[in-house]
Amino acid sequence: MARLLVLRSAPYHRSTLSAAALLSPSKLRHSASFPHPARRLLRAIDSSSSSGATKQDAAEAQEPLPAAPAFVVEDLGWGTQLAVKLKMLVAPPWQRVRKGSVLTMKLRGEVTDQLKTRFSSGLSLPQICENFEKAAYDPRISGIYLHIEPLSCGWGKVEEIRRHIVDFKKSGKFIVGYMPVGGEKEYYLASACAELYAPPSAYVALYGLTIQQTFLRGVLEKVGVQPEVQRIGRYKSAGDQLARRSMSNEVREMLAALLDNIYGNWLDTVSSKHGKKKEETEEFINSGVYQVERLKEEGWITDLLYDDEVMTMLKERVGQNDKKSLRMVDYSKYSRVRKSTLGIEGGGDRIAVIRASGSITRTRGRLSVGSSGIVAEQFIEKIRTVRESEKYKAVILRIDSPGGDALASDLMWREIRLLADSKPVIASMSDVAASGGYYMAMAAPVIVAEKLTLTGSIGVVTGKFILQKLYERIDFNKEILSKGRYAELNVADNRPLRPDEAELFEKSAQNAYASFRDKAAMSRSMSIDEMETVAQGRVWSGQDAASRGLVDSLGGFSQALAIAKQRANIPQDKKVQLVEISRASPSLPEILSGIGGSLLGIDRVVKGVLQDVTSLNGVQARMDGILFERLENASGESQLFVLIKEIVNYFD
């Protein structure tokens, strides 16, 4: 799905990433077959490492990366316009749109980075963004009416949608927002609209941002459960809910920095939109905004109107006063309109898009829902298919994952490195690409992230439950016969670990961490010591990761596309065909899941339990799931189910 139509000559920017020394030969044993001539495109080549790089390497390493908008609207030639009119006349009924229609999209709930099928519930970020671009060109669409309500997605996706709203306004068509319920995230998105309305009875809560962590150690002890957790990395918070009673100083420092980034960006963006000083905006928030009338009186929204009043206003604007109702087309139907019908389809060179969203597992479990996670064996098949094909000039690897199985992450890292040997590979991060998600991304020569993408978390966690006291309390007995000194290490939950078992348990986790860290250093052309300073399980925002050498460029999918064109020697103003590898197809579990979610309102966390309960074991390279949910403000979920899911995920 192409989100970028034609790019004009865009300004270039240079990163402030520091120079990196090459690893010593002893540390390159894993990389002999992985030459990366464009290693770290923006990073200056340190004179101390010049002996290990060619002149071509140095020249390419200093080449700037293009900055790209979400999309650019340009006039279509008269021939194309005529062809578009003919295509609209013969379009099938499900792709027909009446002239003068207003595109309505309700942005609320979960937003996935995957393409959706007709049986899938929720919203798809690629389809939302494509609808903005299509509507900008579609002569049948007069404007867009956005309903914005509480969102269950991260700031990365919100930033991507906001960027498309801003670029859509350049088409000259109107875009009107309506926010009946909202907090900081919803207002951040809605404020990008040219006009923003709310009903007089709207629920607004602009109080500021929070991050929470919950701790179960005391609860578990009361029921006789003793968690044995090995978290490698001072900032690695995964497992803290089970092993600790309170937040560690390191995790507190990390979360405070993330909160500062998110809050600072919110203040900067909203202040800029309204032409106010940052201090004025912060003072407004600190006053505790719950009265929607204040938003109108102080110029934060356009007016207080009910939905029917907004639609009556839009009827007058598009000249439909004589109509009984406003002529509209909704998100679902408009998603079926093809870009080719509007004359803006890509052509010529092909760029493959491989999407990787959700938790990482090595194989698919029996209860897994289709396209609900990253299954290494299936992902590797896609990578190999693209690598062996000569049809694709470059690859965009789109990642939205908090991590998962460490072995699966490593196997995919290897395949992505092999792919990058054959053609340019650009990793584009969405809400989160942390731990195992970053493991995948670091295999690409170029990494692009949003300013508030959650990334890094280079660390591992493993653990088990000791249930001896629980067994005694319920009069349950378990006996194990074994051969081998450590045979019972992973199966004996009826007794504490022996000292030698505990030592081996820790060494195993340390070994997994060292492997992850060393490969991250090699992938990012850093020394081990340099990588250690930014690893230790710490989660970074995209902008902080960029300043520390973990990310190359800030931006969304269109930025990754512009860089992919550059690396593949494709002119920026040339259209390309984006090919989604293995587009989502509905499996029976997905169909049932989608129907169940629609009819019964099944909590998505419950579905998560079904997909994860049989799949996760061993060492995990994952970001703290509860931390992730808190950062994304998933306030509507049952906290009990969240906790159950996390316990199952870590120690199944």
XYZ file of C-alpha atoms in Angstrom:
652
model
C 0.000 0.000 0.000
C 1.637 3.215 -1.154
C 1.164 6.155 1.177
C 3.540 8.359 -0.755
C 2.453 9.456 -4.219
C 5.008 11.937 -5.498
C 7.704 13.573 -3.457
C 8.935 16.991 -4.399
C 12.506 17.868 -3.648
C 12.366 17.640 0.126
C 14.794 19.234 2.539
C 17.530 17.022 3.845
C 18.644 16.676 7.407
C 21.628 15.132 9.075
C 21.598 13.085 12.196
C 23.559 13.976 15.275
C 24.579 10.367 15.845
C 28.081 9.979 17.184
C 30.876 8.193 15.364
C 31.161 4.492 16.089
C 34.247 2.351 16.260
C 34.332 -0.985 14.510
C 34.230 -4.096 16.617
C 37.457 -5.996 17.147
C 37.934 -9.036 14.873
C 37.164 -11.356 17.779
C 33.703 -9.826 18.046
C 32.946 -10.190 14.335
C 32.786 -13.958 14.251
C 29.012 -13.844 13.654
C 29.214 -11.279 10.878
C 31.687 -12.648 8.365
C 28.955 -13.337 5.817
C 27.065 -10.089 6.468
C 28.892 -7.191 4.793
C 26.832 -3.977 5.061
C 28.336 -1.399 2.695
C 25.903 1.278 3.887
C 26.404 0.664 7.574
C 24.924 3.571 9.479
C 24.205 5.935 6.634
C 24.427 9.107 8.673
C 27.237 8.232 11.008
C 30.574 9.825 10.270
C 33.366 7.338 9.824
C 35.772 7.570 12.716
C 39.358 7.898 11.607
C 40.238 5.144 14.027
C 38.031 2.730 12.109
C 38.840 3.837 8.572
C 41.142 0.902 8.025
C 38.130 -1.393 8.170
C 36.021 0.536 5.653
C 36.373 1.252 1.968
C 36.134 4.700 0.372
C 32.741 3.718 -0.960
C 31.631 2.803 2.572
C 32.681 6.214 3.852
C 30.949 8.068 1.038
C 27.689 6.180 1.529
C 27.875 6.472 5.288
C 27.864 10.266 5.027
C 24.992 10.387 2.533
C 22.020 12.243 4.043
C 18.603 10.646 4.365
C 15.621 12.412 2.769
C 12.873 13.879 4.941
C 9.423 13.017 3.631
C 5.829 14.141 4.310
C 3.077 11.531 4.635
C 1.991 12.253 1.058
C 2.006 15.130 -1.411
C -1.063 16.037 -3.469
C -0.330 17.081 -7.042
C -2.556 17.786 -10.019
C -3.276 14.817 -12.259
C -2.907 15.307 -15.995
C -6.028 15.663 -18.140
C -5.488 12.174 -19.565
C -5.346 10.641 -16.103
C -8.399 12.617 -15.017
C -10.356 11.278 -18.004
C -9.277 7.721 -17.233
C -10.340 8.181 -13.606
C -13.839 9.291 -14.659
C -14.192 6.234 -16.885
C -13.033 3.904 -14.117
C -15.535 5.416 -11.705
C -18.351 4.778 -14.165
C -17.542 1.072 -14.444
C -16.497 0.508 -10.818
C -18.316 -2.332 -9.007
C -21.110 -1.288 -6.605
C -18.979 -1.730 -3.466
C -16.455 0.789 -4.829
C -18.918 3.430 -5.967
C -19.133 6.721 -4.108
C -21.670 9.451 -4.833
C -20.312 12.822 -5.874
C -20.223 15.342 -3.035
C -19.831 12.667 -0.359
C -18.150 13.275 2.976
C -15.791 10.559 4.182
C -16.590 9.706 7.806
C -14.119 7.788 9.956
C -14.619 6.862 13.593
C -11.226 6.627 15.226
C -11.598 4.800 18.509
C -10.428 1.642 20.238
C -7.647 -0.538 18.950
C -5.636 0.455 15.890
C -3.460 -2.271 14.400
C -0.508 -1.873 12.061
C -1.683 -4.849 10.015
C -3.989 -4.817 7.021
C -7.471 -5.909 8.005
C -9.806 -8.403 6.385
C -13.570 -8.083 6.194
C -13.845 -10.403 9.188
C -11.385 -8.493 11.364
C -12.501 -6.163 14.108
C -10.879 -2.828 14.878
C -9.098 -0.294 12.708
C -6.078 -0.681 10.451
C -3.451 2.074 10.403
C -2.416 1.369 6.779
C -6.031 1.605 5.635
C -6.697 4.757 7.664
C -3.685 6.450 6.105
C -4.536 5.238 2.608
C -8.072 6.607 3.002
C -6.660 10.052 3.732
C -4.565 9.941 0.570
C -7.376 8.595 -1.609
C -9.821 11.194 -0.281
C -7.374 13.989 -1.099
C -7.467 12.967 -4.780
C -11.008 11.608 -5.090
C -13.202 14.197 -6.909
C -16.277 12.579 -5.342
C -15.112 13.379 -1.793
C -15.795 16.921 -0.576
C -14.087 16.534 2.786
C -13.590 14.370 5.864
C -15.583 14.196 9.106
C -13.587 12.489 11.882
C -15.170 11.115 15.049
C -12.400 10.803 17.622
C -12.986 8.860 20.816
C -10.722 7.014 23.312
C -7.917 5.240 21.481
C -6.141 2.034 22.493
C -2.967 2.568 20.527
C 0.419 4.119 21.110
C 1.761 7.562 20.344
C 3.595 6.295 17.264
C 0.357 5.449 15.453
C -1.256 8.673 16.665
C 1.652 10.642 15.207
C 1.314 8.827 11.860
C -2.408 9.601 11.645
C -1.854 13.200 12.706
C 0.736 13.638 9.959
C -1.818 12.434 7.397
C -4.429 14.873 8.710
C -1.972 17.741 8.316
C -1.048 16.707 4.765
C -4.694 16.146 3.794
C -5.468 19.772 4.669
C -3.068 20.831 1.924
C -5.506 19.367 -0.634
C -7.854 22.303 0.021
C -10.676 20.051 1.197
C -12.142 20.459 4.651
C -11.461 18.124 7.550
C -13.688 18.492 10.594
C -13.143 16.727 13.905
C -15.739 15.751 16.501
C -14.667 14.649 20.007
C -17.461 13.576 22.396
C -15.024 11.854 24.776
C -11.333 12.416 25.048
C -8.159 12.945 26.967
C -4.676 14.069 26.000
C -4.135 11.493 23.259
C -7.476 12.127 21.585
C -7.092 15.891 21.770
C -3.545 15.660 20.386
C -4.954 13.955 17.301
C -8.112 16.043 17.009
C -6.245 19.330 17.280
C -4.707 18.710 13.861
C -8.126 19.123 12.204
C -8.974 22.482 10.673
C -12.105 22.607 12.838
C -12.887 20.732 16.044
C -16.306 20.398 17.644
C -17.624 18.706 20.779
C -21.121 18.267 22.191
C -22.052 20.502 25.153
C -22.110 17.389 27.343
C -18.735 16.035 26.182
C -16.510 14.173 28.623
C -13.058 15.716 28.552
C -10.234 15.088 30.985
C -7.073 17.056 30.271
C -5.238 16.530 33.531
C -1.809 15.370 32.379
C -0.166 12.006 31.711
C 0.665 9.111 34.000
C 2.524 5.813 33.901
C 1.632 3.078 36.359
C 3.126 -0.227 37.429
C 1.493 -2.858 39.585
C 3.319 -5.383 41.781
C 2.088 -8.836 42.762
C 4.941 -10.160 44.893
C 3.046 -9.696 48.135
C -0.137 -11.219 46.719
C 1.736 -14.250 45.392
C 3.479 -14.846 48.692
C 0.153 -14.807 50.511
C -1.083 -17.681 48.352
C 2.196 -19.593 48.593
C 3.725 -18.790 45.195
C 7.392 -17.810 44.967
C 8.496 -16.348 41.616
C 12.085 -17.020 40.516
C 12.878 -14.301 37.960
C 16.132 -13.475 36.191
C 16.018 -10.016 34.592
C 19.280 -9.179 32.858
C 19.716 -5.444 32.542
C 19.402 -2.792 35.254
C 16.418 -1.224 33.482
C 14.715 -4.456 32.449
C 11.329 -4.175 34.107
C 9.758 -7.289 32.592
C 8.945 -9.596 35.495
C 9.075 -6.835 38.118
C 5.340 -7.151 38.721
C 5.937 -10.676 39.948
C 9.342 -10.406 41.609
C 9.253 -6.986 43.295
C 7.060 -5.086 45.723
C 7.897 -1.628 44.370
C 9.518 0.185 41.457
C 13.320 0.123 41.261
C 15.262 3.390 41.022
C 16.467 2.475 37.517
C 12.974 1.754 36.225
C 11.695 4.934 37.852
C 14.412 6.887 36.011
C 13.521 5.218 32.701
C 9.782 5.789 33.034
C 10.292 9.398 34.099
C 12.355 10.039 30.960
C 9.700 8.453 28.738
C 6.981 10.467 30.430
C 8.985 13.673 29.972
C 9.358 12.899 26.255
C 5.675 12.205 25.719
C 4.449 15.145 27.779
C 7.007 17.547 26.307
C 6.047 16.560 22.765
C 2.355 17.011 23.599
C 2.932 20.497 24.986
C 5.155 21.531 22.063
C 2.800 20.268 19.364
C -0.440 21.565 20.872
C 1.108 24.930 21.748
C 2.433 25.330 18.218
C -0.960 24.472 16.718
C -2.717 27.188 18.763
C 0.063 29.756 18.622
C 0.540 29.677 22.376
C 3.602 29.514 24.551
C 4.441 26.149 26.072
C 4.086 27.651 29.548
C 0.541 28.807 28.765
C -0.482 25.348 27.631
C 1.041 23.704 30.685
C -0.701 26.174 32.974
C -3.986 25.368 31.228
C -3.495 21.622 31.785
C -2.450 22.135 35.400
C -5.716 23.914 36.063
C -7.522 20.598 35.531
C -9.660 20.783 32.391
C -12.941 18.919 32.626
C -15.420 21.585 31.492
C -15.819 21.480 27.742
C -17.058 25.083 27.826
C -13.537 26.181 28.785
C -12.159 24.573 25.648
C -14.438 26.756 23.548
C -14.011 29.934 25.582
C -10.225 29.761 25.490
C -9.966 28.751 21.828
C -8.978 25.094 22.135
C -11.951 23.906 20.072
C -14.047 25.629 17.407
C -17.506 25.374 18.948
C -19.931 23.258 20.980
C -22.307 21.435 18.644
C -24.105 18.116 18.654
C -23.356 15.601 15.930
C -26.559 16.390 13.990
C -25.737 20.110 14.111
C -22.279 19.464 12.679
C -23.780 17.385 9.879
C -26.345 20.114 9.133
C -23.462 22.581 8.901
C -21.613 20.242 6.543
C -24.734 19.845 4.388
C -24.773 23.586 3.852
C -21.049 23.599 3.121
C -21.288 20.978 0.386
C -24.536 22.376 -1.053
C -26.886 19.596 0.070
C -29.495 21.687 1.894
C -32.233 20.072 -0.165
C -31.169 16.599 0.918
C -32.727 14.791 3.860
C -29.351 13.700 5.192
C -25.688 14.373 4.540
C -24.226 12.255 1.762
C -21.553 10.142 3.462
C -19.289 7.155 2.896
C -17.835 5.368 5.905
C -14.352 4.047 6.631
C -15.205 0.421 5.895
C -16.734 1.006 2.474
C -14.172 3.585 1.406
C -11.360 1.188 2.286
C -12.564 -0.953 -0.634
C -12.001 1.832 -3.158
C -8.849 1.014 -5.094
C -6.121 3.567 -5.611
C -6.022 2.524 -9.265
C -9.595 3.805 -9.652
C -8.328 7.262 -8.666
C -5.260 7.161 -10.904
C -2.778 7.179 -8.025
C -1.667 3.570 -8.009
C 2.019 2.859 -7.978
C 3.829 1.431 -10.963
C 7.226 0.486 -12.226
C 9.701 -0.649 -9.599
C 8.412 -2.780 -6.759
C 9.183 -2.387 -3.070
C 8.141 -5.200 -0.742
C 6.428 -4.397 2.548
C 6.664 -7.031 5.272
C 4.626 -6.341 8.405
C 5.512 -7.776 11.802
C 3.057 -6.975 14.601
C 2.452 -8.454 18.020
C 4.301 -10.776 20.363
C 7.013 -13.015 18.938
C 6.762 -16.799 19.008
C 8.771 -19.433 17.178
C 5.815 -21.536 16.030
C 2.088 -20.936 15.963
C 0.098 -22.386 18.835
C -3.067 -24.380 18.341
C -5.228 -21.554 19.701
C -3.446 -18.715 17.924
C -5.542 -16.201 16.029
C -4.462 -15.489 12.453
C -2.293 -12.393 11.911
C -2.331 -11.651 15.661
C 1.368 -12.068 16.326
C 4.766 -12.688 14.779
C 5.416 -16.378 14.151
C 9.085 -16.788 13.300
C 8.742 -19.775 10.989
C 6.098 -17.991 8.901
C 7.960 -14.675 8.929
C 11.152 -16.395 7.757
C 9.262 -17.897 4.814
C 8.241 -14.389 3.742
C 11.805 -13.116 4.074
C 13.211 -15.953 1.987
C 10.561 -15.497 -0.686
C 11.502 -11.831 -1.070
C 15.228 -12.539 -0.942
C 15.023 -15.117 -3.718
C 12.889 -12.886 -5.941
C 14.364 -10.365 -8.351
C 11.062 -8.464 -8.575
C 11.732 -6.275 -5.551
C 14.173 -3.380 -5.541
C 14.002 -2.836 -1.776
C 12.175 -3.969 1.351
C 10.401 -2.049 4.110
C 10.167 -4.054 7.307
C 7.334 -2.557 9.363
C 7.614 -3.540 13.041
C 5.144 -3.073 15.884
C 6.207 -5.517 18.591
C 7.180 -5.498 22.294
C 9.186 -8.685 21.734
C 8.791 -12.267 22.832
C 10.744 -15.475 22.353
C 14.495 -14.757 22.242
C 15.363 -17.705 19.997
C 12.666 -16.748 17.491
C 13.953 -13.164 17.478
C 17.482 -14.335 16.756
C 16.409 -16.623 13.914
C 14.549 -13.744 12.262
C 17.545 -11.423 12.838
C 19.700 -13.855 10.852
C 17.257 -14.003 7.927
C 16.855 -10.220 7.799
C 20.645 -9.855 7.694
C 20.784 -12.278 4.770
C 18.011 -10.336 3.040
C 19.946 -7.094 3.510
C 22.861 -8.673 1.642
C 20.718 -8.935 -1.482
C 18.751 -5.659 -1.482
C 18.170 -2.529 0.617
C 16.179 -3.180 3.790
C 14.648 -0.362 5.845
C 13.125 -1.040 9.264
C 10.172 1.220 10.085
C 8.951 1.221 13.691
C 5.370 1.944 14.697
C 4.232 2.198 18.349
C 6.857 -0.137 19.710
C 9.874 -2.099 18.524
C 11.453 -3.091 21.803
C 13.439 -6.064 23.032
C 12.677 -8.806 20.479
C 11.079 -6.166 18.254
C 14.326 -4.188 18.282
C 16.257 -7.447 17.774
C 14.504 -7.718 14.403
C 14.922 -4.050 13.489
C 18.651 -3.903 14.228
C 19.277 -6.403 11.436
C 18.323 -3.721 8.891
C 20.999 -1.267 7.689
C 18.633 1.673 8.309
C 16.122 2.074 11.153
C 13.323 4.681 11.105
C 11.218 5.427 14.190
C 8.573 7.887 15.274
C 9.632 10.400 17.928
C 7.634 8.524 20.551
C 8.154 4.961 19.393
C 9.106 2.776 22.360
C 12.309 1.013 21.398
C 15.520 -0.498 22.667
C 14.943 -2.658 25.774
C 18.029 -4.700 24.927
C 17.758 -7.252 27.708
C 16.218 -10.616 28.546
C 14.033 -12.137 31.238
C 13.317 -15.709 32.267
C 11.656 -17.227 35.272
C 9.576 -19.897 36.899
C 7.194 -20.298 39.837
C 8.072 -22.191 43.016
C 4.781 -23.585 44.283
C 5.967 -25.536 47.338
C 4.033 -23.521 49.923
C 0.924 -23.468 47.763
C 1.092 -27.251 47.385
C 1.469 -27.638 51.147
C -1.468 -25.338 51.777
C -3.813 -27.288 49.520
C -2.322 -30.678 50.529
C -1.053 -31.390 47.013
C 1.963 -33.674 46.464
C 4.285 -33.886 43.479
C 7.270 -36.259 43.132
C 9.897 -36.238 40.374
C 12.375 -38.914 39.322
C 15.331 -37.620 37.306
C 18.756 -38.445 35.904
C 21.293 -35.695 35.455
C 22.410 -32.998 37.864
C 20.235 -30.247 36.396
C 17.415 -32.348 34.963
C 14.876 -30.821 37.337
C 15.870 -27.210 36.753
C 12.880 -26.347 34.571
C 10.334 -28.831 35.895
C 10.660 -28.878 39.675
C 8.198 -26.328 40.960
C 7.643 -28.148 44.254
C 10.885 -26.953 45.844
C 13.220 -23.945 45.763
C 16.198 -23.993 43.416
C 19.401 -25.427 44.825
C 22.336 -22.936 44.899
C 23.998 -24.640 41.917
C 20.691 -24.629 40.006
C 20.146 -20.941 40.775
C 23.671 -20.203 39.533
C 23.076 -22.059 36.269
C 19.678 -20.385 35.910
C 21.350 -16.979 36.134
C 24.237 -17.920 33.818
C 21.769 -19.045 31.152
C 20.023 -15.669 31.226
C 23.361 -13.811 31.259
C 24.477 -15.757 28.210
C 21.287 -14.850 26.330
C 21.755 -11.181 27.244
C 25.403 -11.137 26.133
C 24.426 -12.637 22.788
C 21.678 -10.040 22.287
C 23.917 -7.124 23.325
C 26.894 -8.253 21.231
C 24.776 -8.696 18.120
C 23.194 -5.298 18.721
C 26.675 -3.771 18.923
C 27.775 -5.476 15.743
C 24.543 -4.577 13.929
C 24.832 -0.909 14.912
C 28.606 -0.685 14.378
C 29.301 0.043 18.034
C 31.797 -1.382 20.457
C 30.498 -3.640 23.190
C 31.159 -0.926 25.784
C 29.257 1.661 23.738
C 26.286 -0.662 23.366
C 26.325 -1.545 27.058
C 25.686 2.102 27.952
C 22.418 2.139 25.965
C 21.383 -1.479 26.565
C 20.745 -2.865 30.074
C 17.098 -3.401 29.180
C 16.340 0.317 28.942
C 13.362 1.450 26.870
C 13.985 4.652 24.902
C 11.705 6.985 23.005
C 12.457 7.180 19.298
C 14.031 10.611 19.577
C 16.288 9.570 22.463
C 17.205 6.353 20.642
C 18.212 8.394 17.577
C 20.562 10.561 19.610
C 22.214 7.421 21.007
C 22.790 5.556 17.768
C 19.971 3.014 18.057
C 17.872 4.682 15.337
C 18.949 6.437 12.110
C 16.019 8.654 11.183
C 12.771 9.960 12.676
C 9.516 9.683 10.760
C 6.808 7.300 9.648
C 6.212 4.892 6.805
C 6.655 7.552 4.129
C 10.087 8.394 5.534
C 11.069 4.726 5.280
C 9.772 4.662 1.702
C 11.803 7.714 0.713
C 14.955 6.118 2.160
C 14.174 2.811 0.426
C 13.966 4.686 -2.888
C 17.247 6.404 -2.182
C 19.043 3.158 -1.325
C 17.588 1.441 -4.413
C 18.605 4.372 -6.676
C 14.980 5.144 -7.533
C 14.245 8.870 -8.138
C 12.139 10.373 -5.337
C 9.522 11.687 -7.779
C 9.048 8.299 -9.422
C 6.041 6.202 -8.480
C 6.690 2.744 -7.126
C 4.469 -0.245 -6.521
C 4.307 -1.290 -2.891
C 3.679 -5.009 -2.567
C 2.301 -6.298 0.713
C 3.872 -9.690 1.286
C 1.313 -12.275 2.368
C -1.638 -9.967 2.809
C -3.858 -11.002 5.698
C -6.312 -13.780 4.872
C -9.022 -14.727 7.355
C -8.505 -18.026 9.146
C -11.388 -19.773 10.907
C -10.170 -18.673 14.390
C -9.899 -15.100 13.146
C -13.394 -15.166 11.675
C -14.808 -16.553 14.918
C -12.722 -14.095 16.932
C -13.913 -11.155 14.859
C -17.553 -12.205 15.043
C -17.275 -12.908 18.759
C -15.634 -9.562 19.365
C -18.364 -7.765 17.450
C -21.363 -9.573 18.949
C -20.225 -10.180 22.481
C -17.730 -7.382 23.060
C -15.020 -9.842 24.059
C -12.084 -8.060 25.645
C -9.054 -8.212 23.382
C -6.920 -9.210 26.340
C -8.947 -12.424 26.655
C -8.170 -13.161 23.014
C -4.536 -12.475 23.832
C -4.634 -15.176 26.491
C -5.885 -17.669 23.908
C -3.083 -16.902 21.479
C -0.283 -16.774 24.067
C -1.225 -19.466 26.548
C 0.429 -22.347 24.689
C 3.193 -20.537 22.828
C 5.644 -18.781 25.152
C 8.414 -20.467 27.070
C 12.148 -20.213 27.632
C 14.165 -17.006 27.638
C 12.143 -13.975 26.625
C 13.395 -10.843 24.867
C 10.347 -8.760 25.624
C 9.408 -5.365 26.938
C 7.266 -5.233 30.024
C 3.761 -5.892 28.748
C 2.036 -4.149 31.649
C 4.305 -1.143 31.194
C 3.374 -1.117 27.513
C -0.338 -1.224 28.241
C -0.016 1.630 30.737
C 1.924 3.772 28.313
C -0.759 3.195 25.708
C -3.554 4.000 28.176
C -5.513 0.768 27.715
C -7.884 1.842 30.446
C -10.843 -0.140 29.197
C -9.277 -3.545 29.728
C -9.959 -5.794 32.673
C -6.874 -5.465 34.847
C -7.348 -8.993 36.149
C -7.159 -10.376 32.629
C -4.089 -8.256 31.917
C -2.317 -9.696 34.946
C -3.317 -13.246 34.066
C -2.021 -12.747 30.548
C 1.316 -11.440 31.781
C 1.794 -14.351 34.174
C 1.049 -16.835 31.407
C 3.315 -15.007 28.944
C 6.348 -15.013 31.197
C 6.191 -18.390 32.820
C 4.031 -20.743 30.807
